Amino acid sequence: MGNTASNTPTSSQSSSMQLHTSLPNELLYSIVEYIAYTPKLPDSRSESPFKCASPELLAFSVANWQLRQVSLPFLFANIKIRDVVEVHQLEKCSALFVKFTKVLVIKPLPQLGDQTISKILPQLKKLSEVELPDCRNRTELLRSILAHPTVTSVVVDELPEESMCNDDLSKVALPRRKSYRAMILPEYQKYFDRGMRILRLQLSEGDSIITQFESINIPGLKEIRIFIHGYGDKISWAHVLSSNHPTLNELWLLGRARRYLKHVVPPVLSPFMKESQQEKLHSCFIVRRVGLRRTNGSSYSPPEWYVMGLSLETTPGSTSIIEILTLVASSFPKLEVLTLGLNQHEEMYDIDDLASVLARFSSLRILYLDEVFARLKFGPEFQTLMPLVQQFDTPDVFDEMRARAESGLLLFASHLAKQVRTLDSIHMSDTGYGYDNSGNRVGSWFLTKWLHVLNGNRDISELLSV
């Protein structure tokens, strides 16, 4: 059953735990709360409320009686039921689930399993969020969940069975829809009329629904992602989004395939583009995507959109990335997500210099770095981390090159974590090649990984998908 597995602490963990068991439970609770769950991948667009227990929480829960008691509220807060065996575990340990469970994910089960869960549900006094895949074939269970007085949200992956259109569906949310046609079909409207929400919408610039935003309201909509073909000259439809969709918080404009946002420039990006021309930097980069977030506004000022995400890719022969990043940092003080692609860049930079310019971003939380390793210069003490400079034709050597690149990128990430104090996560994607004596490619290495900033010391650790 999800989040209930045990884990044996190492001797070093046990020693550390023994040192802290003299602390009051209130302080221990705050410590456990901080490390209780594994962070989700920042690029995950999942609306699942489920949080996965961290290895540290599992280790704490079996260390001793005091830490076990402090860990229980977190250990049993998020439960995932995947088969009939876990349904029986839910029955057997119902006292713990009754007391602590807040989030429940119920994977497809035989009918008997759904019936058993329906009987247990009223006992879960703290249950607030449920994820129910395959809801169309589980109507009775869905009705039982919606009737639960403390449940506020039920995430489903498809429309419920049509008979549910007679029920109150205000707790039901579809996480995402990619087809704009679904928004204008009568079939969907019946569910909207009963309160069902759609949280994310993915569209293309040519979709006719874009021109219908003035007359169409999509309940609960939080985010729209629009793929731009690159040929339009305006986004006149954008101004209606705020007034028609009060829950809408994010709008992403994305270049489709290898196209970029050249002609479709939102007004909030215009001053940046103008200044880049004045500084003769406009030909040094292209914009792949822009993320906008809406301010809350007030009775005195209407909501406004500001740039919170930006994806840049340097062009061949581009000048200093230091100058480009300096301009970006000054233009977008609220930027939280930055993607930097250096595949066509040629200059190299000391890792401290590059980390220092990124430290100018006062709100940056997530950083994507593509093909950055070849652009990094390490000091003499780090030369052993650099790739071998010779001809290669054996797989083992490519593994060694990849390992060296990984060590160098981890070192750079460590510098970033220390200097960019708001940074939470870093995604690194890199490639390298080997050549024979004739200059032909004979092999390559590739790596991609998420790194997460862990604590007040700004240590980093690999972040795995869960």
Protein backbone atom coordinates (compact mmCIF):
# COMPACT_ATOMS: atom_id res chain seq x y z
CA MET A 1 0.00 0.00 0.00
CA GLY A 2 1.43 3.36 -1.00
CA ASN A 3 3.30 5.31 1.69
CA THR A 4 3.11 2.53 4.30
CA ALA A 5 6.25 0.54 3.52
CA SER A 6 8.90 0.22 6.22
CA ASN A 7 12.54 1.11 5.84
CA THR A 8 15.47 0.22 8.09
CA PRO A 9 17.64 3.19 9.07
CA THR A 10 21.40 3.05 8.61
CA SER A 11 23.73 3.19 11.62
CA SER A 12 24.51 6.85 10.93
CA GLN A 13 20.80 7.68 10.68
CA SER A 14 20.14 5.82 13.94
CA SER A 15 22.87 7.76 15.77
CA SER A 16 21.45 11.04 14.50
CA MET A 17 17.95 10.06 15.57
CA GLN A 18 19.09 9.11 19.08
CA LEU A 19 20.61 12.57 19.46
CA HIS A 20 17.30 14.24 18.64
CA THR A 21 14.79 12.13 20.55
CA SER A 22 15.24 14.39 23.58
CA LEU A 23 13.61 17.23 21.62
CA PRO A 24 9.98 18.09 22.38
CA ASN A 25 7.38 16.51 20.11
CA GLU A 26 6.35 19.90 18.73
CA LEU A 27 9.84 20.51 17.36
CA LEU A 28 10.17 16.94 16.11
CA TYR A 29 6.85 17.36 14.32
CA SER A 30 8.17 20.43 12.47
CA ILE A 31 11.34 18.57 11.48
CA VAL A 32 9.42 15.54 10.20
CA GLU A 33 6.95 17.77 8.37
CA TYR A 34 9.86 19.41 6.50
CA ILE A 35 11.32 16.13 5.22
CA ALA A 36 8.16 14.01 5.04
CA TYR A 37 7.53 13.86 1.30
CA THR A 38 9.57 13.41 -1.86
CA PRO A 39 9.25 16.56 -4.01
CA LYS A 40 7.39 16.14 -7.26
CA LEU A 41 9.24 16.76 -10.49
CA PRO A 42 8.74 20.45 -11.29
CA ASP A 43 7.75 19.71 -14.90
CA SER A 44 5.11 17.22 -13.82
CA ARG A 45 1.72 18.52 -14.92
CA SER A 46 -0.11 15.99 -12.82
CA GLU A 47 -2.98 17.26 -10.71
CA SER A 48 -2.80 14.23 -8.45
CA PRO A 49 -2.98 15.32 -4.79
CA PHE A 50 -0.91 12.28 -3.73
CA LYS A 51 2.42 12.87 -1.97
CA CYS A 52 5.01 10.11 -1.78
CA ALA A 53 6.67 9.43 1.58
CA SER A 54 10.37 10.24 1.59
CA PRO A 55 13.03 7.67 2.58
CA GLU A 56 13.75 9.85 5.62
CA LEU A 57 10.14 9.62 6.79
CA LEU A 58 10.14 5.84 6.38
CA ALA A 59 13.38 5.58 8.35
CA PHE A 60 12.06 7.84 11.13
CA SER A 61 8.88 5.77 11.40
CA VAL A 62 10.80 2.63 12.44
CA ALA A 63 13.55 4.27 14.51
CA ASN A 64 11.90 4.29 17.93
CA TRP A 65 8.51 4.75 19.59
CA GLN A 66 8.68 8.55 19.89
CA LEU A 67 9.63 9.13 16.26
CA ARG A 68 7.05 6.54 15.20
CA GLN A 69 4.27 8.54 16.89
CA VAL A 70 5.45 11.80 15.34
CA SER A 71 5.72 10.19 11.88
CA LEU A 72 2.30 8.50 11.82
CA PRO A 73 0.24 11.55 10.73
CA PHE A 74 2.49 11.96 7.69
CA LEU A 75 2.97 8.28 6.98
CA PHE A 76 -0.77 7.58 6.69
CA ALA A 77 -1.90 10.93 5.28
CA ASN A 78 -1.49 9.81 1.63
CA ILE A 79 -2.67 6.33 0.71
CA LYS A 80 -2.75 4.61 -2.67
CA ILE A 81 -4.92 1.49 -3.12
CA ARG A 82 -3.73 -0.58 -6.09
CA ASP A 83 -5.25 -4.04 -5.60
CA VAL A 84 -7.60 -6.13 -3.47
CA VAL A 85 -4.80 -7.06 -1.05
CA GLU A 86 -4.36 -3.40 -0.19
CA VAL A 87 -8.11 -3.04 0.25
CA HIS A 88 -7.87 -5.72 2.95
CA GLN A 89 -4.97 -3.82 4.53
CA LEU A 90 -7.16 -0.75 4.60
CA GLU A 91 -9.79 -2.75 6.49
CA LYS A 92 -7.27 -4.31 8.86
CA CYS A 93 -5.58 -1.04 9.83
CA SER A 94 -8.67 1.11 9.64
CA ALA A 95 -7.97 2.80 12.99
CA LEU A 96 -4.84 4.47 11.57
CA PHE A 97 -6.51 5.47 8.32
CA VAL A 98 -9.54 6.83 10.14
CA LYS A 99 -7.30 9.06 12.21
CA PHE A 100 -4.78 10.29 9.63
CA THR A 101 -5.73 9.74 5.97
CA LYS A 102 -6.36 12.93 3.99
CA VAL A 103 -5.59 11.85 0.42
CA LEU A 104 -6.75 8.61 -1.20
CA VAL A 105 -5.84 7.31 -4.67
CA ILE A 106 -7.99 4.34 -5.72
CA LYS A 107 -6.68 2.49 -8.76
CA PRO A 108 -9.06 0.29 -10.85
CA LEU A 109 -10.30 -2.62 -8.73
CA PRO A 110 -12.75 -5.51 -9.03
CA GLN A 111 -16.30 -4.54 -8.10
CA LEU A 112 -16.02 -6.20 -4.69
CA GLY A 113 -12.99 -4.03 -3.88
CA ASP A 114 -14.89 -0.86 -4.76
CA GLN A 115 -17.81 -1.99 -2.61
CA THR A 116 -15.52 -2.59 0.36
CA ILE A 117 -13.97 0.87 0.02
CA SER A 118 -17.46 2.42 -0.17
CA LYS A 119 -18.22 0.87 3.22
CA ILE A 120 -14.95 2.12 4.74
CA LEU A 121 -15.18 5.68 3.37
CA PRO A 122 -17.55 7.12 6.03
CA GLN A 123 -15.01 6.19 8.71
CA LEU A 124 -12.24 8.34 7.14
CA LYS A 125 -13.05 11.51 9.05
CA LYS A 126 -10.15 13.59 7.68
CA LEU A 127 -10.39 12.57 4.02
CA SER A 128 -10.34 15.66 1.78
CA GLU A 129 -8.95 14.70 -1.65
CA VAL A 130 -9.47 11.62 -3.81
CA GLU A 131 -8.07 10.51 -7.16
CA LEU A 132 -10.31 8.04 -8.99
CA PRO A 133 -9.11 6.70 -12.38
CA ASP A 134 -11.59 4.78 -14.54
CA CYS A 135 -14.46 6.66 -12.89
CA ARG A 136 -16.90 5.93 -15.74
CA ASN A 137 -17.04 2.29 -14.70
CA ARG A 138 -17.22 3.05 -10.96
CA THR A 139 -20.32 5.17 -10.63
CA GLU A 140 -21.44 3.87 -7.23
CA LEU A 141 -18.01 4.40 -5.70
CA LEU A 142 -17.84 7.91 -7.16
CA ARG A 143 -21.24 8.72 -5.67
CA SER A 144 -20.06 7.43 -2.28
CA ILE A 145 -16.98 9.66 -2.47
CA LEU A 146 -18.96 12.74 -3.48
CA ALA A 147 -21.35 12.14 -0.58
CA HIS A 148 -18.47 12.16 1.94
CA PRO A 149 -18.88 15.43 3.91
CA THR A 150 -15.17 16.29 4.24
CA VAL A 151 -14.11 15.50 0.64
CA THR A 152 -13.53 18.71 -1.30
CA SER A 153 -11.96 17.44 -4.55
CA VAL A 154 -12.15 14.32 -6.71
CA VAL A 155 -9.69 14.16 -9.64
CA VAL A 156 -10.87 11.90 -12.47
CA ASP A 157 -9.30 11.08 -15.83
CA GLU A 158 -12.47 10.92 -17.92
CA LEU A 159 -16.08 12.05 -17.92
CA PRO A 160 -18.21 10.21 -15.36
CA GLU A 161 -21.05 7.97 -16.54
CA GLU A 162 -23.85 10.03 -18.11
CA SER A 163 -26.32 9.32 -15.30
CA MET A 164 -24.03 11.40 -13.05
CA CYS A 165 -25.27 14.51 -14.85
CA ASN A 166 -28.15 14.46 -12.35
CA ASP A 167 -25.69 14.72 -9.43
CA ASP A 168 -23.82 17.65 -7.93
CA LEU A 169 -20.39 17.47 -9.62
CA SER A 170 -18.84 20.57 -8.09
CA LYS A 171 -16.18 18.43 -6.38
CA VAL A 172 -15.17 16.70 -9.65
CA ALA A 173 -12.17 17.93 -11.66
CA LEU A 174 -10.69 16.77 -14.95
CA PRO A 175 -6.94 17.48 -14.81
CA ARG A 176 -6.34 18.35 -18.49
CA ARG A 177 -7.89 18.34 -21.91
CA LYS A 178 -5.97 18.63 -25.18
CA SER A 179 -8.92 18.81 -27.53
CA TYR A 180 -10.59 22.21 -27.83
CA ARG A 181 -13.61 20.57 -29.46
CA ALA A 182 -14.50 18.99 -26.14
CA MET A 183 -15.14 22.44 -24.71
CA ILE A 184 -17.95 23.19 -27.13
CA LEU A 185 -19.62 19.78 -27.30
CA PRO A 186 -23.04 19.51 -25.63
CA GLU A 187 -21.81 16.36 -23.89
CA TYR A 188 -19.33 18.39 -21.85
CA GLN A 189 -21.72 21.24 -21.21
CA LYS A 190 -24.06 18.91 -19.31
CA TYR A 191 -21.25 18.17 -16.86
CA PHE A 192 -20.26 21.83 -16.63
CA ASP A 193 -23.85 22.68 -15.74
CA ARG A 194 -23.56 20.32 -12.76
CA GLY A 195 -20.35 22.02 -11.55
CA MET A 196 -17.56 19.84 -13.02
CA ARG A 197 -14.24 21.65 -13.56
CA ILE A 198 -11.38 21.38 -16.08
CA LEU A 199 -8.10 22.51 -14.56
CA ARG A 200 -5.78 22.73 -17.59
CA LEU A 201 -6.40 23.29 -21.27
CA GLN A 202 -3.93 22.73 -24.12
CA LEU A 203 -4.68 24.49 -27.40
CA SER A 204 -3.17 25.38 -30.74
CA GLU A 205 -3.13 28.88 -32.19
CA GLY A 206 -5.49 27.79 -34.97
CA ASP A 207 -8.14 26.33 -32.66
CA SER A 208 -11.41 28.17 -33.13
CA ILE A 209 -12.11 28.18 -29.38
CA ILE A 210 -9.44 30.88 -28.95
CA THR A 211 -11.69 33.36 -30.74
CA GLN A 212 -14.66 32.25 -28.63
CA PHE A 213 -13.24 33.01 -25.18
CA GLU A 214 -15.62 35.94 -24.85
CA SER A 215 -18.61 33.61 -24.97
CA ILE A 216 -17.21 30.38 -23.48
CA ASN A 217 -16.58 29.86 -19.79
CA ILE A 218 -14.63 26.81 -18.61
CA PRO A 219 -15.30 26.20 -14.89
CA GLY A 220 -12.28 25.93 -12.59
CA LEU A 221 -9.72 26.58 -15.34
CA LYS A 222 -6.26 27.22 -13.82
CA GLU A 223 -3.92 27.11 -16.80
CA ILE A 224 -3.94 27.41 -20.59
CA ARG A 225 -1.05 26.30 -22.81
CA ILE A 226 -1.20 27.54 -26.40
CA PHE A 227 1.10 26.31 -29.16
CA ILE A 228 1.93 29.23 -31.44
CA HIS A 229 2.67 28.57 -35.11
CA GLY A 230 4.78 31.72 -35.35
CA TYR A 231 2.88 33.47 -38.12
CA GLY A 232 0.33 35.53 -36.20
CA ASP A 233 0.85 39.21 -35.49
CA LYS A 234 -1.20 39.63 -32.32
CA ILE A 235 -2.86 37.83 -29.44
CA SER A 236 -5.95 40.01 -29.24
CA TRP A 237 -7.92 37.24 -27.50
CA ALA A 238 -5.72 37.33 -24.38
CA HIS A 239 -7.42 40.32 -22.74
CA VAL A 240 -10.69 38.44 -22.25
CA LEU A 241 -9.15 35.62 -20.23
CA SER A 242 -8.99 37.46 -16.92
CA SER A 243 -12.59 38.61 -16.87
CA ASN A 244 -14.17 35.38 -18.15
CA HIS A 245 -12.05 32.95 -16.13
CA PRO A 246 -11.41 34.26 -12.60
CA THR A 247 -9.63 31.06 -11.57
CA LEU A 248 -7.14 31.23 -14.48
CA ASN A 249 -3.66 31.82 -13.09
CA GLU A 250 -1.15 30.80 -15.79
CA LEU A 251 -0.93 31.26 -19.54
CA TRP A 252 1.88 29.66 -21.56
CA LEU A 253 2.74 30.56 -25.16
CA LEU A 254 4.86 27.84 -26.75
CA GLY A 255 6.67 27.65 -30.08
CA ARG A 256 5.58 24.47 -31.87
CA ALA A 257 8.36 22.06 -32.96
CA ARG A 258 11.41 24.13 -33.99
CA ARG A 259 9.47 27.38 -34.36
CA TYR A 260 9.82 30.18 -31.91
CA LEU A 261 7.91 33.25 -30.73
CA LYS A 262 9.09 35.80 -33.26
CA HIS A 263 5.93 37.54 -34.40
CA VAL A 264 3.63 36.67 -31.50
CA VAL A 265 4.91 38.82 -28.65
CA PRO A 266 2.73 39.44 -25.59
CA PRO A 267 2.79 43.08 -24.44
CA VAL A 268 4.65 42.20 -21.22
CA LEU A 269 7.57 40.97 -23.37
CA SER A 270 7.79 44.03 -25.63
CA PRO A 271 10.04 46.21 -23.41
CA PHE A 272 12.53 43.35 -23.08
CA MET A 273 12.63 42.78 -26.84
CA LYS A 274 13.05 46.52 -27.46
CA GLU A 275 15.94 46.82 -25.00
CA SER A 276 17.63 43.74 -26.47
CA GLN A 277 17.62 45.51 -29.85
CA GLN A 278 19.10 48.65 -28.32
CA GLU A 279 21.91 46.60 -26.78
CA LYS A 280 22.38 44.65 -30.02
CA LEU A 281 21.53 41.36 -28.33
CA HIS A 282 18.29 40.57 -30.19
CA SER A 283 20.05 38.37 -32.75
CA CYS A 284 21.89 36.39 -30.05
CA PHE A 285 18.89 34.41 -28.80
CA ILE A 286 15.43 33.19 -29.68
CA VAL A 287 12.45 32.83 -27.36
CA ARG A 288 10.92 29.34 -27.35
CA ARG A 289 8.21 29.85 -24.76
CA VAL A 290 6.82 32.41 -22.36
CA GLY A 291 4.89 31.76 -19.16
CA LEU A 292 2.58 34.45 -17.81
CA ARG A 293 1.03 34.59 -14.36
CA ARG A 294 -1.80 36.80 -13.26
CA THR A 295 -1.66 39.11 -10.28
CA ASN A 296 -4.60 39.03 -7.90
CA GLY A 297 -5.47 42.66 -8.40
CA SER A 298 -7.80 44.59 -6.09
CA SER A 299 -10.85 46.78 -6.15
CA TYR A 300 -8.55 49.65 -7.15
CA SER A 301 -6.40 47.89 -9.75
CA PRO A 302 -7.41 45.21 -12.29
CA PRO A 303 -5.45 41.94 -12.56
CA GLU A 304 -2.33 42.07 -14.71
CA TRP A 305 -0.12 39.46 -16.35
CA TYR A 306 3.62 39.27 -15.70
CA VAL A 307 6.39 36.99 -17.02
CA MET A 308 7.10 34.12 -14.65
CA GLY A 309 8.62 31.64 -17.14
CA LEU A 310 10.97 32.06 -20.08
CA SER A 311 12.77 29.69 -22.44
CA LEU A 312 15.75 31.07 -24.36
CA GLU A 313 18.04 29.42 -26.89
CA THR A 314 21.24 31.06 -28.06
CA THR A 315 21.96 31.40 -31.78
CA PRO A 316 25.18 30.57 -33.69
CA GLY A 317 27.81 33.23 -33.12
CA SER A 318 25.92 34.72 -30.18
CA THR A 319 27.82 37.00 -27.83
CA SER A 320 28.23 36.71 -24.08
CA ILE A 321 25.47 34.82 -22.31
CA ILE A 322 26.41 36.93 -19.28
CA GLU A 323 25.03 40.04 -21.01
CA ILE A 324 21.88 38.23 -22.11
CA LEU A 325 21.15 36.87 -18.62
CA THR A 326 21.85 40.27 -17.05
CA LEU A 327 19.20 41.81 -19.31
CA VAL A 328 16.72 39.02 -18.58
CA ALA A 329 17.21 39.36 -14.82
CA SER A 330 16.62 43.11 -14.86
CA SER A 331 13.62 42.81 -17.20
CA PHE A 332 11.76 40.09 -15.30
CA PRO A 333 12.27 40.39 -11.52
CA LYS A 334 9.46 37.88 -10.85
CA LEU A 335 10.85 35.17 -13.15
CA GLU A 336 10.51 31.76 -11.48
CA VAL A 337 11.24 29.31 -14.32
CA LEU A 338 14.13 29.76 -16.76
CA THR A 339 15.24 27.46 -19.57
CA LEU A 340 18.63 28.13 -21.14
CA GLY A 341 19.68 26.25 -24.28
CA LEU A 342 23.36 26.60 -25.26
CA ASN A 343 23.60 24.01 -28.02
CA GLN A 344 24.75 26.59 -30.60
CA HIS A 345 26.81 28.74 -28.24
CA GLU A 346 30.60 28.80 -28.49
CA GLU A 347 32.01 30.86 -25.63
CA MET A 348 33.09 29.33 -22.32
CA TYR A 349 32.55 30.65 -18.81
CA ASP A 350 34.02 30.16 -15.37
CA ILE A 351 31.45 28.31 -13.29
CA ASP A 352 31.50 31.00 -10.59
CA ASP A 353 30.92 33.79 -13.15
CA LEU A 354 27.94 31.99 -14.63
CA ALA A 355 26.54 31.18 -11.18
CA SER A 356 26.98 34.83 -10.16
CA VAL A 357 24.93 36.20 -13.04
CA LEU A 358 22.18 33.66 -12.35
CA ALA A 359 22.18 34.85 -8.73
CA ARG A 360 20.75 38.14 -10.04
CA PHE A 361 17.42 36.39 -10.50
CA SER A 362 15.72 37.20 -7.21
CA SER A 363 12.71 34.87 -7.67
CA LEU A 364 14.17 31.97 -9.67
CA ARG A 365 12.91 28.57 -8.46
CA ILE A 366 13.42 26.18 -11.39
CA LEU A 367 16.32 26.23 -13.85
CA TYR A 368 16.58 24.09 -17.00
CA LEU A 369 20.07 23.88 -18.53
CA ASP A 370 20.50 22.26 -21.95
CA GLU A 371 23.97 21.52 -23.36
CA VAL A 372 25.80 23.63 -20.77
CA PHE A 373 28.74 21.35 -19.90
CA ALA A 374 30.85 22.22 -22.94
CA ARG A 375 30.48 25.90 -22.03
CA LEU A 376 31.89 25.55 -18.51
CA LYS A 377 35.43 26.33 -17.39
CA PHE A 378 36.65 24.76 -14.16
CA GLY A 379 39.59 25.94 -12.06
CA PRO A 380 42.91 24.05 -11.94
CA GLU A 381 41.77 22.07 -8.91
CA PHE A 382 38.86 20.66 -10.93
CA GLN A 383 40.69 19.67 -14.11
CA THR A 384 40.23 15.98 -13.34
CA LEU A 385 36.52 16.50 -13.91
CA MET A 386 37.00 17.61 -17.51
CA PRO A 387 36.46 15.12 -20.39
CA LEU A 388 39.42 13.38 -21.99
CA VAL A 389 40.78 15.20 -25.05
CA GLN A 390 41.67 12.40 -27.45
CA GLN A 391 40.11 10.05 -29.99
CA PHE A 392 37.65 7.43 -28.75
CA ASP A 393 36.25 4.26 -30.22
CA THR A 394 35.27 2.07 -27.25
CA PRO A 395 32.00 2.15 -25.26
CA ASP A 396 33.85 2.10 -21.93
CA VAL A 397 35.50 5.42 -22.69
CA PHE A 398 32.14 7.02 -23.45
CA ASP A 399 30.90 5.83 -20.06
CA GLU A 400 33.91 7.53 -18.50
CA MET A 401 33.24 10.74 -20.44
CA ARG A 402 29.65 10.73 -19.25
CA ALA A 403 30.74 10.17 -15.64
CA ARG A 404 33.18 13.07 -15.85
CA ALA A 405 30.53 15.33 -17.36
CA GLU A 406 28.10 14.30 -14.64
CA SER A 407 30.66 15.16 -11.95
CA GLY A 408 31.28 18.55 -13.54
CA LEU A 409 27.57 19.33 -13.81
CA LEU A 410 27.00 18.31 -10.20
CA LEU A 411 29.79 20.65 -9.16
CA PHE A 412 28.23 23.49 -11.15
CA ALA A 413 24.81 22.71 -9.69
CA SER A 414 26.31 22.91 -6.21
CA HIS A 415 27.67 26.38 -6.98
CA LEU A 416 24.27 27.43 -8.32
CA ALA A 417 22.47 26.18 -5.22
CA LYS A 418 24.79 28.19 -2.97
CA GLN A 419 24.56 31.42 -4.97
CA VAL A 420 20.98 31.41 -6.27
CA ARG A 421 19.29 31.37 -2.88
CA THR A 422 15.72 31.04 -4.18
CA LEU A 423 16.51 28.02 -6.38
CA ASP A 424 14.60 24.80 -5.63
CA SER A 425 15.33 22.52 -8.60
CA ILE A 426 17.70 22.21 -11.55
CA HIS A 427 17.20 20.11 -14.66
CA MET A 428 20.32 19.29 -16.66
CA SER A 429 20.37 17.73 -20.11
CA ASP A 430 23.65 17.22 -21.96
CA THR A 431 25.28 15.30 -24.81
CA GLY A 432 28.87 14.62 -25.86
CA TYR A 433 30.55 12.85 -28.77
CA GLY A 434 33.72 10.94 -29.59
CA TYR A 435 35.52 10.97 -32.94
CA ASP A 436 37.86 8.65 -34.78
CA ASN A 437 41.12 9.73 -36.43
CA SER A 438 39.21 10.79 -39.55
CA GLY A 439 36.99 13.13 -37.60
CA ASN A 440 33.90 10.94 -37.84
CA ARG A 441 31.59 10.49 -34.87
CA VAL A 442 31.95 7.02 -33.41
CA GLY A 443 29.74 7.27 -30.37
CA SER A 444 28.06 9.55 -27.90
CA TRP A 445 27.00 9.92 -24.30
CA PHE A 446 23.82 11.49 -22.99
CA LEU A 447 22.56 12.37 -19.55
CA THR A 448 19.51 14.04 -18.10
CA LYS A 449 18.64 14.48 -14.43
CA TRP A 450 16.72 16.53 -11.92
CA LEU A 451 18.53 17.94 -8.91
CA HIS A 452 16.79 19.35 -5.85
CA VAL A 453 18.09 21.77 -3.21
CA LEU A 454 17.63 20.00 0.10
CA ASN A 455 18.16 22.22 3.14
CA GLY A 456 19.53 25.36 4.71
CA ASN A 457 23.04 24.31 3.73
CA ARG A 458 21.86 24.31 0.09
CA ASP A 459 23.01 20.74 -0.52
CA ILE A 460 21.72 19.04 -3.68
CA SER A 461 20.33 15.59 -4.37
CA GLU A 462 19.01 13.80 -7.42
CA LEU A 463 15.24 14.06 -7.73
CA LEU A 464 13.54 10.93 -9.05
CA SER A 465 10.11 10.61 -10.60
CA VAL A 466 7.53 9.02 -8.22
